[in-house]
XYZ file of C-alpha atoms in Angstrom:
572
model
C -22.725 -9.675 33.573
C -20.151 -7.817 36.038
C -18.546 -11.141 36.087
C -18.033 -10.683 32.380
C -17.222 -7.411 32.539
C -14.397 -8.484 35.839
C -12.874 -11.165 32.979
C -12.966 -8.756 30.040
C -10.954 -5.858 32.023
C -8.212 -8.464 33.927
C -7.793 -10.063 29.967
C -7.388 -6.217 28.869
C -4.809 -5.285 31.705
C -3.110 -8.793 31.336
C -2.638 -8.374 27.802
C -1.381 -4.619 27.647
C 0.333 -4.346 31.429
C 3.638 -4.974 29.633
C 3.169 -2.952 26.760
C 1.472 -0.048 28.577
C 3.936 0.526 31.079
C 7.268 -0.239 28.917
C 5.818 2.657 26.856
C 4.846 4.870 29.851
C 8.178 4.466 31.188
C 9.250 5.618 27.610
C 7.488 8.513 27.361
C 8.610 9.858 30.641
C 11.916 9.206 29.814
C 12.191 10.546 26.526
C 10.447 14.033 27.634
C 12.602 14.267 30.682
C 16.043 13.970 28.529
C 14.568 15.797 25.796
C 13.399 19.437 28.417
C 16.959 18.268 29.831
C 18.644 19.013 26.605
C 16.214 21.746 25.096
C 15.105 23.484 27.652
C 11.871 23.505 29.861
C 10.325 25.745 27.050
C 10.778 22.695 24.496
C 9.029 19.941 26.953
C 5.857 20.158 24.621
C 8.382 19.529 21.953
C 9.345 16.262 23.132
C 5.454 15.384 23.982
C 4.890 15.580 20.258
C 7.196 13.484 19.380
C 6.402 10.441 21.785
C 3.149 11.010 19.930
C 4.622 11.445 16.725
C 6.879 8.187 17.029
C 3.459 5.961 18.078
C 1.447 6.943 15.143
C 4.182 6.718 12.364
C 4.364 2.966 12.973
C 0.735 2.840 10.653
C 3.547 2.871 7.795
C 6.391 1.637 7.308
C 9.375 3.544 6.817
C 12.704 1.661 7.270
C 12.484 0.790 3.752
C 14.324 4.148 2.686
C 14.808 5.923 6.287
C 17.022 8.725 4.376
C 14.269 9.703 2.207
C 11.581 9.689 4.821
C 14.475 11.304 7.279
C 14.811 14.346 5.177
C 10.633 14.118 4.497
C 10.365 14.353 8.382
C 12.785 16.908 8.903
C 11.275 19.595 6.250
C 7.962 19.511 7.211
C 8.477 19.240 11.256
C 10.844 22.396 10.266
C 8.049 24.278 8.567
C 5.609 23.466 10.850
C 7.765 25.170 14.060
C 8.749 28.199 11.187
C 4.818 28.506 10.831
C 3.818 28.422 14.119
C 6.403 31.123 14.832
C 4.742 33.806 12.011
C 1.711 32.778 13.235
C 2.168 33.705 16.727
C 3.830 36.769 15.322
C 2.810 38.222 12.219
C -0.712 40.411 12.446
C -3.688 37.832 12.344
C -4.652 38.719 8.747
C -1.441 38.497 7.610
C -0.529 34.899 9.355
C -3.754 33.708 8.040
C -2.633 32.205 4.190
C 0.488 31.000 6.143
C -1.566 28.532 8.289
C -4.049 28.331 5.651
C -0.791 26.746 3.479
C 0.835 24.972 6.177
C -2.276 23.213 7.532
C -3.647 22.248 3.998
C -0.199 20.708 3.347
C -0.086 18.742 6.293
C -3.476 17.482 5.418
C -2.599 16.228 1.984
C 0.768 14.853 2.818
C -0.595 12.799 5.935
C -3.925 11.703 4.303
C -3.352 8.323 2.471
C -6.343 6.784 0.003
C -5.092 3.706 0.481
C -3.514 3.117 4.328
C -4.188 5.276 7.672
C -3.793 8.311 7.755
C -1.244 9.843 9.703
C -2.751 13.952 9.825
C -3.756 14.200 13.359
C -0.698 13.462 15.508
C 0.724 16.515 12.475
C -2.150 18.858 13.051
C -2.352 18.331 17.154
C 1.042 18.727 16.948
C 0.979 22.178 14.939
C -1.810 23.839 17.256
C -0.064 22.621 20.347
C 3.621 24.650 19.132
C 0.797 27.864 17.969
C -1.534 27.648 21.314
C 0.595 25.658 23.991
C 3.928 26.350 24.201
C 4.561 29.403 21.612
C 8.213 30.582 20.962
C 9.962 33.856 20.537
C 12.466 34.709 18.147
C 14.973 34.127 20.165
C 13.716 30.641 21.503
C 13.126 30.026 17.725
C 16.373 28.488 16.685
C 16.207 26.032 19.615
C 13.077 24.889 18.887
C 14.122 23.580 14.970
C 17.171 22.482 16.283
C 14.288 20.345 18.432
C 12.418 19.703 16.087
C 14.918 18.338 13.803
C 16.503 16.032 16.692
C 12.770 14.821 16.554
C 12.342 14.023 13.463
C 16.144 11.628 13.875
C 14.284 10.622 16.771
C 11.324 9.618 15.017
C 12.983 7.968 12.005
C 15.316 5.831 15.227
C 12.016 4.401 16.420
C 10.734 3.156 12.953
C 14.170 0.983 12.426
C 13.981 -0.123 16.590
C 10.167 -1.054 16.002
C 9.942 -1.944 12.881
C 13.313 -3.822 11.446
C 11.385 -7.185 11.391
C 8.079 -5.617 10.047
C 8.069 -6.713 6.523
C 9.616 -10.269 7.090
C 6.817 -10.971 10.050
C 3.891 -9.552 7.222
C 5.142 -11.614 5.029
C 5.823 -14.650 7.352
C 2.376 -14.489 8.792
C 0.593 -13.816 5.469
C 1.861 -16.765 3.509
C 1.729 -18.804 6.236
C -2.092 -18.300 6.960
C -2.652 -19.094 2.876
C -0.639 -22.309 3.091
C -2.862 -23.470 5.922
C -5.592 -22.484 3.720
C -4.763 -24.063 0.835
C -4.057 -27.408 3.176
C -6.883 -26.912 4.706
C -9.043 -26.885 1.074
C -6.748 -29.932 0.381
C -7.916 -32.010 3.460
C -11.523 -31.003 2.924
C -11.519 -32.200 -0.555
C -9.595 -35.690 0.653
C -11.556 -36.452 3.754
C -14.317 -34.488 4.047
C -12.925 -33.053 7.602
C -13.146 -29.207 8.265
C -14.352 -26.825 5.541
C -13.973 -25.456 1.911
C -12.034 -23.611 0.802
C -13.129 -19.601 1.059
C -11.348 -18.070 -2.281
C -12.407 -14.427 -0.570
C -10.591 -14.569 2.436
C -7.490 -16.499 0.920
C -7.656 -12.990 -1.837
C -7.848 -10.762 0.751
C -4.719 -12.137 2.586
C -2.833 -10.433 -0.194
C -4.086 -7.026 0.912
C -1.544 -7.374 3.804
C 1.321 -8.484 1.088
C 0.689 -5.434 -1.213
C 0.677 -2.693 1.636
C 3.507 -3.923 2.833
C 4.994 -3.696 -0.921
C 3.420 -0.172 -1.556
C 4.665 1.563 2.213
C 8.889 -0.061 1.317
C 8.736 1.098 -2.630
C 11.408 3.283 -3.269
C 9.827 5.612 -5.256
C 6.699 5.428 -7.625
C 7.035 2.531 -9.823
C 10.066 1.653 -8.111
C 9.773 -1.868 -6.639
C 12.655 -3.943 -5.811
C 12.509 -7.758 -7.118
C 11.962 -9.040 -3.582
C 8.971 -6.906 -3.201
C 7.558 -8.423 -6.827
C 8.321 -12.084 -5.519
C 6.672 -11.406 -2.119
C 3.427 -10.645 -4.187
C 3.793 -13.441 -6.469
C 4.457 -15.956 -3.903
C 1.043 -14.580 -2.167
C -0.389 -15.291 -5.547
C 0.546 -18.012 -6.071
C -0.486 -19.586 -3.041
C -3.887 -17.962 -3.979
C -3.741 -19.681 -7.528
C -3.864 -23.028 -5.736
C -6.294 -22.483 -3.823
C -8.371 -21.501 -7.092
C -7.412 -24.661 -8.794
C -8.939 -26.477 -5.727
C -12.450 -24.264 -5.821
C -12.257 -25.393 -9.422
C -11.981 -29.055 -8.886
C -15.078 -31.221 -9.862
C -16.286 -33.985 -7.245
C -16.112 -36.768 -6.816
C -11.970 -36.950 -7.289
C -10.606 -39.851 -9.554
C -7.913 -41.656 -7.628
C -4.927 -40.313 -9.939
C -6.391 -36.788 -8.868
C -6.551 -37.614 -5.050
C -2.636 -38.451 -5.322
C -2.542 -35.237 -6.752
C -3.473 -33.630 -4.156
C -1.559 -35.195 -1.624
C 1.398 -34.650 -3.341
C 0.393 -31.116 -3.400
C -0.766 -30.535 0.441
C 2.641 -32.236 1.132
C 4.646 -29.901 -0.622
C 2.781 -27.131 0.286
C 3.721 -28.009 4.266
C 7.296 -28.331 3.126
C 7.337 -24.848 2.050
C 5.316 -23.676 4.966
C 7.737 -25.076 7.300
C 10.351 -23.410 5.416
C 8.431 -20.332 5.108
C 8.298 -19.863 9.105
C 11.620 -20.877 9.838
C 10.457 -24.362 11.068
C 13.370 -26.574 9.012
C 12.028 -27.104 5.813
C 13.483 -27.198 3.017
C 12.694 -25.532 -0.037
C 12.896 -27.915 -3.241
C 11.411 -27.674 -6.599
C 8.505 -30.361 -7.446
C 9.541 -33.136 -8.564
C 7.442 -33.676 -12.682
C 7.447 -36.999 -12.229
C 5.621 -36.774 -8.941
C 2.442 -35.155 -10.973
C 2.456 -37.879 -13.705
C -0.196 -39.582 -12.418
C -1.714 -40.958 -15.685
C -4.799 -38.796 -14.909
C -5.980 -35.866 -15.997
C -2.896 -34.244 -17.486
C -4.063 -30.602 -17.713
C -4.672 -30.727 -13.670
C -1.771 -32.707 -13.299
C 0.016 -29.392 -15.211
C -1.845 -27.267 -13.695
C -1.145 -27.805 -9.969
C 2.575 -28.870 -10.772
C 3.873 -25.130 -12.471
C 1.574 -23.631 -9.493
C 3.651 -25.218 -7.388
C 6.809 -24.583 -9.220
C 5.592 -20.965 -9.176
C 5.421 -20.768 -5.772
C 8.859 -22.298 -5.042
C 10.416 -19.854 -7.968
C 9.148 -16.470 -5.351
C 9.773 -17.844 -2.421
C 13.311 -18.581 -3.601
C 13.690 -14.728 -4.813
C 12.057 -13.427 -1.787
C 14.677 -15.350 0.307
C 17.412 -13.739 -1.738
C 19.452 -10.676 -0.497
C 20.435 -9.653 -3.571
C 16.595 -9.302 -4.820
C 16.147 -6.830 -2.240
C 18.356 -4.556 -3.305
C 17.801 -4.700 -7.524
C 15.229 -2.908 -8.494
C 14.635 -3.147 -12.490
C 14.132 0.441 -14.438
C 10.693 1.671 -15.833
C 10.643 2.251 -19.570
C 7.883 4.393 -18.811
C 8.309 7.884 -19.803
C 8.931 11.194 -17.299
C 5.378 12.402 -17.515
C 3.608 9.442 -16.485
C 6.305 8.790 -13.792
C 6.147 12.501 -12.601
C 2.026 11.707 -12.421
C 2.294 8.522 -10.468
C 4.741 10.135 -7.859
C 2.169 13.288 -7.408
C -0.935 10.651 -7.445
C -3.501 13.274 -7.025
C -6.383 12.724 -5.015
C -9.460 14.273 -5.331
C -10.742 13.157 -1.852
C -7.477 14.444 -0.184
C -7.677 17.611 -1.889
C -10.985 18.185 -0.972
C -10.390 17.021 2.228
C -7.512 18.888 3.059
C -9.068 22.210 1.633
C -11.963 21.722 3.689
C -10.448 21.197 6.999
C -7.371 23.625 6.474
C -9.905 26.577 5.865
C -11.796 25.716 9.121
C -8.999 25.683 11.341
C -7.090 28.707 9.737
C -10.123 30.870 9.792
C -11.252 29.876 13.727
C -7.600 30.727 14.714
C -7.671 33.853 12.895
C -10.853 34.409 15.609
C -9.762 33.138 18.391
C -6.533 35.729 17.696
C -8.927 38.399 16.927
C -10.894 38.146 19.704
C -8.596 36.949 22.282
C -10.057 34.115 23.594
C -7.741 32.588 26.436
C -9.007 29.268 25.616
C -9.473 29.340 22.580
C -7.214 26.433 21.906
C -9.716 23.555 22.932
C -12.251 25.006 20.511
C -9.174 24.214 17.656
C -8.223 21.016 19.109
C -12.139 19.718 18.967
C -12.712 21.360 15.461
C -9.275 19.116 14.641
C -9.790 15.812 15.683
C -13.902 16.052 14.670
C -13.168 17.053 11.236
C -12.320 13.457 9.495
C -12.540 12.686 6.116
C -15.895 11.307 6.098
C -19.206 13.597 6.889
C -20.820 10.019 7.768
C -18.582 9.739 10.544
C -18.763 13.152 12.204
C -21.515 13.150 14.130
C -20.957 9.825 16.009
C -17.600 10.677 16.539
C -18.624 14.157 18.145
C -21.169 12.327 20.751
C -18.349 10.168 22.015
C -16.274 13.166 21.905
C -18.777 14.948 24.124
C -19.225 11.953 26.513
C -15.600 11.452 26.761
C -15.261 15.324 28.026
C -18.514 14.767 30.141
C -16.845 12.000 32.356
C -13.494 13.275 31.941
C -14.748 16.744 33.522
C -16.444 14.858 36.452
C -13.394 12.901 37.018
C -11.571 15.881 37.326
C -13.340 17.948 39.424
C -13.614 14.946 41.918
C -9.922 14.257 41.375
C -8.423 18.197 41.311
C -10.752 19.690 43.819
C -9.679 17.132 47.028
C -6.145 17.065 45.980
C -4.516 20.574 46.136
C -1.295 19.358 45.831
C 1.151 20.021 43.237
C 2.913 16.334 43.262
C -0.652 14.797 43.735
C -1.969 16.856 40.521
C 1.203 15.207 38.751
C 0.398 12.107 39.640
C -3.322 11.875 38.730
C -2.261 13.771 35.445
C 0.618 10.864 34.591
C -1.574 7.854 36.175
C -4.469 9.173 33.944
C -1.771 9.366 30.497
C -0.855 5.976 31.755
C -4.210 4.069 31.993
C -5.344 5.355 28.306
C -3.033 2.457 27.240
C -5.545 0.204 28.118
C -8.169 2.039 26.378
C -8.913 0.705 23.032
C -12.202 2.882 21.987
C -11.846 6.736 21.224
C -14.688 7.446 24.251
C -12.438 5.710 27.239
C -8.892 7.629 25.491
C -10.396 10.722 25.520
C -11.261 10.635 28.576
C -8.312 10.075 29.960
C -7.155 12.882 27.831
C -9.695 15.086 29.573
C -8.364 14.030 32.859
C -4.869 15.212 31.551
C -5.216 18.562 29.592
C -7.494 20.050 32.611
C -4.874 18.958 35.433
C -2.312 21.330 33.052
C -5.152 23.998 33.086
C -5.780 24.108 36.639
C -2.627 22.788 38.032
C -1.382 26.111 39.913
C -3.935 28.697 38.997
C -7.438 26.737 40.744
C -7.878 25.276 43.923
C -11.152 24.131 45.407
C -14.456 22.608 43.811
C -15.542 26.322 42.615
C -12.858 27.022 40.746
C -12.028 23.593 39.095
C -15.449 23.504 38.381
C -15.526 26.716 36.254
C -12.518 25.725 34.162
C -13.910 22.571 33.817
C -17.413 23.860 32.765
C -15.094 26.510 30.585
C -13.764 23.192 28.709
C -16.770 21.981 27.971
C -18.663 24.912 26.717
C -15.430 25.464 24.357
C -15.313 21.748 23.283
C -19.332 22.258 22.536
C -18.846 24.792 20.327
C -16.062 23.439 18.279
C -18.244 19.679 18.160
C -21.212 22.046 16.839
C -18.795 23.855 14.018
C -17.437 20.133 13.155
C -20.844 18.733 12.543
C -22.134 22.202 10.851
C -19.371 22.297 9.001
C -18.630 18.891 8.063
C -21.934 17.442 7.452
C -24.024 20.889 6.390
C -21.456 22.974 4.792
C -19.220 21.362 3.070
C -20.418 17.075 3.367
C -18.158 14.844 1.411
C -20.036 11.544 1.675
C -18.302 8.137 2.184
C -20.727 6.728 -0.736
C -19.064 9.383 -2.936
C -15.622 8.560 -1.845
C -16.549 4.748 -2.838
C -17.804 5.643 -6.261
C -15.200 7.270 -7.232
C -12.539 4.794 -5.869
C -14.751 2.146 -7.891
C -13.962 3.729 -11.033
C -10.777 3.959 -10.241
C -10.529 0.125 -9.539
C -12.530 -0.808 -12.608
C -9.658 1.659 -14.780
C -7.211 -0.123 -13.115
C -7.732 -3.513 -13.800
C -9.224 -2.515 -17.665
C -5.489 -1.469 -17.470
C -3.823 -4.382 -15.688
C -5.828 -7.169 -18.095
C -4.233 -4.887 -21.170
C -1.163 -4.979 -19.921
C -1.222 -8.925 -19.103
C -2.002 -9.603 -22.906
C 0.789 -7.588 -24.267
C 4.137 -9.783 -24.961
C 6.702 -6.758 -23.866
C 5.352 -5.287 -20.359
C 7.252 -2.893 -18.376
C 7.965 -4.725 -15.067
C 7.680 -2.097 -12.930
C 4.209 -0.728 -14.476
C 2.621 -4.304 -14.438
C 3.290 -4.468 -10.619
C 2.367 -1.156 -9.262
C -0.986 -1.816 -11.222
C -1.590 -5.166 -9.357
C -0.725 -3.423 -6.133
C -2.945 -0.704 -6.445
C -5.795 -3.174 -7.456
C -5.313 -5.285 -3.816
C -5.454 -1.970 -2.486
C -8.135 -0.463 -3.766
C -9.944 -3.475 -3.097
C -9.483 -3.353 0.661
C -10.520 0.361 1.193
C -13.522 -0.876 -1.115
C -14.192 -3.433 1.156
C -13.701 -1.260 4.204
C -15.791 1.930 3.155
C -18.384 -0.808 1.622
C -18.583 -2.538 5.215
C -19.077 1.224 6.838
C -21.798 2.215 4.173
C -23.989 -0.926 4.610
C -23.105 -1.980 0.561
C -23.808 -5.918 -0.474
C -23.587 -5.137 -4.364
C -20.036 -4.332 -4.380
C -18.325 -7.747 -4.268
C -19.951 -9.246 -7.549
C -17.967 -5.934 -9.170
C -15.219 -6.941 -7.554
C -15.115 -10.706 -8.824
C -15.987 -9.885 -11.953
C -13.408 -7.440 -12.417
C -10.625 -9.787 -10.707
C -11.878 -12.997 -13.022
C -11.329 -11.031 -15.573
C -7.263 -10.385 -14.502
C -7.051 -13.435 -13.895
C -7.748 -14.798 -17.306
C -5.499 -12.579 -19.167
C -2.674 -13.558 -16.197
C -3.541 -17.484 -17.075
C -3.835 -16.810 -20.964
C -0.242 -15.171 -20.644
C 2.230 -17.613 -18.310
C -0.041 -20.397 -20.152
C 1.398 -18.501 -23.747
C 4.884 -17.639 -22.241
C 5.995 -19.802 -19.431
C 5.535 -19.531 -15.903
């Protein structure tokens, strides 16, 4: 078993030693040039933001990076002109201004259908109230930070991310043209195994988030972004036309196929930027004196498929985007797309936190801080989720404390302090579960606490026993709070998202049959379906649910049809 555990950590360190330390290196870097330029009172300014610049990579911004520049800008603005009247108006008085600036943080981080980007925000927000507050005077300094930060942050998208959306789509339609060959060589030779129609639909999950996260605007697609979907589709299509195939396979059928898993490697090749060449299907090549509906069938699928992955491959198609006939009120509705769950969420969590600062300013507690930063990251979305979260948060400051005390008690030293505190910063890279990060975390924030006011194992032992009894008492508000108080259920999250999904496609099949549809409508509903779906599928997998996927493939044959009835009535 150590053996296995030996393996497991040198695979771990292998794998991240690169990443981890390019990153470390980073991070140092960036905070040193950034207290360089804004001052020692700013350092915790340029913290945030190597934060900041990890966690916005869950989306994918380099789409429009002047929209999501000035996005970035006017809330990291407010959020340093908050913590200011916080710090400085009476506590009764600063109390709706956090209650405001906290709930709409919450709401505009909180995503129903990608991850949620809120904490870095929030941590961020307590950390410029409780950490490093500013005066007046500092005050312009600190947005003039604050704004460099947000260029900063909106730098590190287009350095990470400029190849994001052609790798999703890369890897995605790759991995469904090896299924789809795959289904083909079963069917031929027996060799491997069926095809899986589920896994091949949930591929497109990938294709639609990448879709949804570089829209311009609601309903505001460009025609690359409707032939990277279709092309996904497509590729699914065949693979249904396969599932649907009856055994055993006539010898007109079986060439077929061949034909079919040939061409499909020719575009796969093409598709990864292996040589190939991307032709249309020959007709003649399908006129195999068989069946001629399958021989139909599998040729426009194909054709399909080469039709999108031409578009896709086209500059200009990235750049057109076709206008929505659609009328201001339903495009004004789509761009707010309220959510109950992030409403409720957001309320929930913004009047916890704005109330327990209001009394930790009232009474003056000097650490008052860690009881806000557990109350923060304990209070997810989810009730379910609260209470196992809080014992690994407990565990995590249990270890982290002994480490600590060990660590800070035999080295006195301020260079020594610095280096356990940066060594322990750098070895959370490796971390991959919440317990092991925030422990390393623990290691960190109590070096800052004790690092020139405690010497000796009494007093790093209070502070560290002070950290824990704080962190205790913001896990017990979480789980009171969360799971007592106010408990918003996953199960009740799902239902409603259900009905949501079973609108949505009632819509989509409507829309499918109609002659005229407006382009831009007919997409964002077949987006929203795949992702729906997948936070189905994910809050089903959490909740222990096995009756949700006949819902879903009833709901998704019944797209399907209408889709078939119409290209079948109008021409693919």
């Amino acid at each position: 078993m150590v053996k296995l555990n030996n393996e497991a950590l040198f695979k771990n360190v292998r794998a991240n030693f690169a990443h981890a330390t390019l990153n470390f290196m980073f991070i140092i870097a960036f905070v040193n040039v950034f207290q360089w330029i804004f001052g020692a009172e700013n350092s915790i300014v340029g913290v945030i933001f190597t934060i900041m610049m990890s966690a916005s990579m869950v989306r994918d911004m380099t789409a429009t990076p002047v929209k999501h520049l000035l996005i970035q800008a006017a809330v990291l603005l407010w959020m340093g002109t908050s913590a200011f009247l916080v710090n400085t108006l009476p506590p009764l008085a600063a109390f709706p201004v956090n209650l405001l600036t906290v709930f709409f943080i919450l709401y505009a981080f909180t995503y129903e259908y990608s991850s949620h980007m809120y904490f870095p925000y929030i941590l961020s927000y307590l950390f410029l109230i409780f950490i490093s507050p500013v005066t007046a005077g500092g005050l312009p300094k600190r947005l003039l930070g604050l704004l460099a930060g947000a260029v900063c942050v909106i730098l590190y998208q287009l350095f990470m991310g400029r190849r994001r959306a052609a790798e999703t789509a890369r890897d995605v339609l790759c991995s469904m043209a090896d299924d789809a060959v795959a289904a083909i060589t079963y069917l031929l030779t027996g060799e491997g195994e069926a095809a899986d129609p589920e896994k091949v639909h949930r591929r497109l999950f990938g294709l639609s988030q990448t879709v949804y996260d570089r829209r311009k605007k609601a309903l505001c697609v460009s025609d690359a972004g409707f032939s990277m979907i279709d092309a996904g589709r497509g590729l699914e299509h065949i693979v249904l036309l396969l599932v649907d195939l009856k055994e055993p396979l006539t010898p007109e059928m079986r060439r077929i196929l061949e034909k079919t898993g040939e061409k499909i490697g020719e575009y796969r090749a093409y598709i990864s930027q292996e040589g190939g060449q991307l032709a249309p299907p020959a007709r003649e090549d399908f006129a195999c004196g068989g069946d001629e509906r399958a021989e139909t069938d599998f040729y426009n699928a194909l054709l399909y498929l080469h039709n999108h992955l031409l578009h896709l491959s086209d500059p200009q198609k990235r750049t057109h985007y076709r206008k929505t006939v659609l009328s201001v009120t339903v495009r004004l509705k789509a761009a707010l797309d309220v959510s109950p769950v992030r409403v409720l969420y957001a309320l929930r969590v913004a009047f916890l936190l704005s109330v327990f600062t209001l009394a930790v300013q009232v009474l003056a507690l000097p650490h008052g801080k860690w009881l806000l930063f557990t109350l923060a990251s304990l209070s997810v979305p989810y009730a379910d989720d609260v209470k196992q979260k809080t014992g690994k948060r407990l565990m995590a400051t249990v270890a982290g404390g002994l480490f600590s005390v060990a660590l800070y008690s035999l080295i006195p030293s301020m260079a020594g302090r610095t280096a356990v505190m940066m060594l322990s910063g750098y070895l959370s890279f490796y971390c991959a579960e919440y317990t092991g990060t925030f422990t390393c975390s623990t290691i960190g924030a109590l070096g800052g606490a004790v690092f020139m006011t405690a010497f000796g194992w009494s007093d790093v032992g209070t502070m560290a026993a002070v950290r824990l009894g704080y962190v205790c008492v913001g896990a017990a508000l979480a789980v009171a709070a969360n799971c007592l108080l106010f408990p918003y259920k996953r199960g009740t999250a799902t239902r409603q998202l259900l009905k949501k999904y079973a609108a949505t496609t009632e819509l989509l099949t409507r829309v499918c049959r109609e002659r005229q549809v407006d382009t831009q409508l007919y997409y964002s509903l077949v987006i929203q379906a795949h992702l729906l779906e997948a936070k189905l599928l994910q809050n089903a997998r959490a909740a222990g649910w096995d009756q949700l996927d006949g819902i879903l493939v009833k709901c998704r044959a019944a797209v399907r049809h209408a889709h078939r009835n119409r290209t079948e009535a109008l021409g693919w």
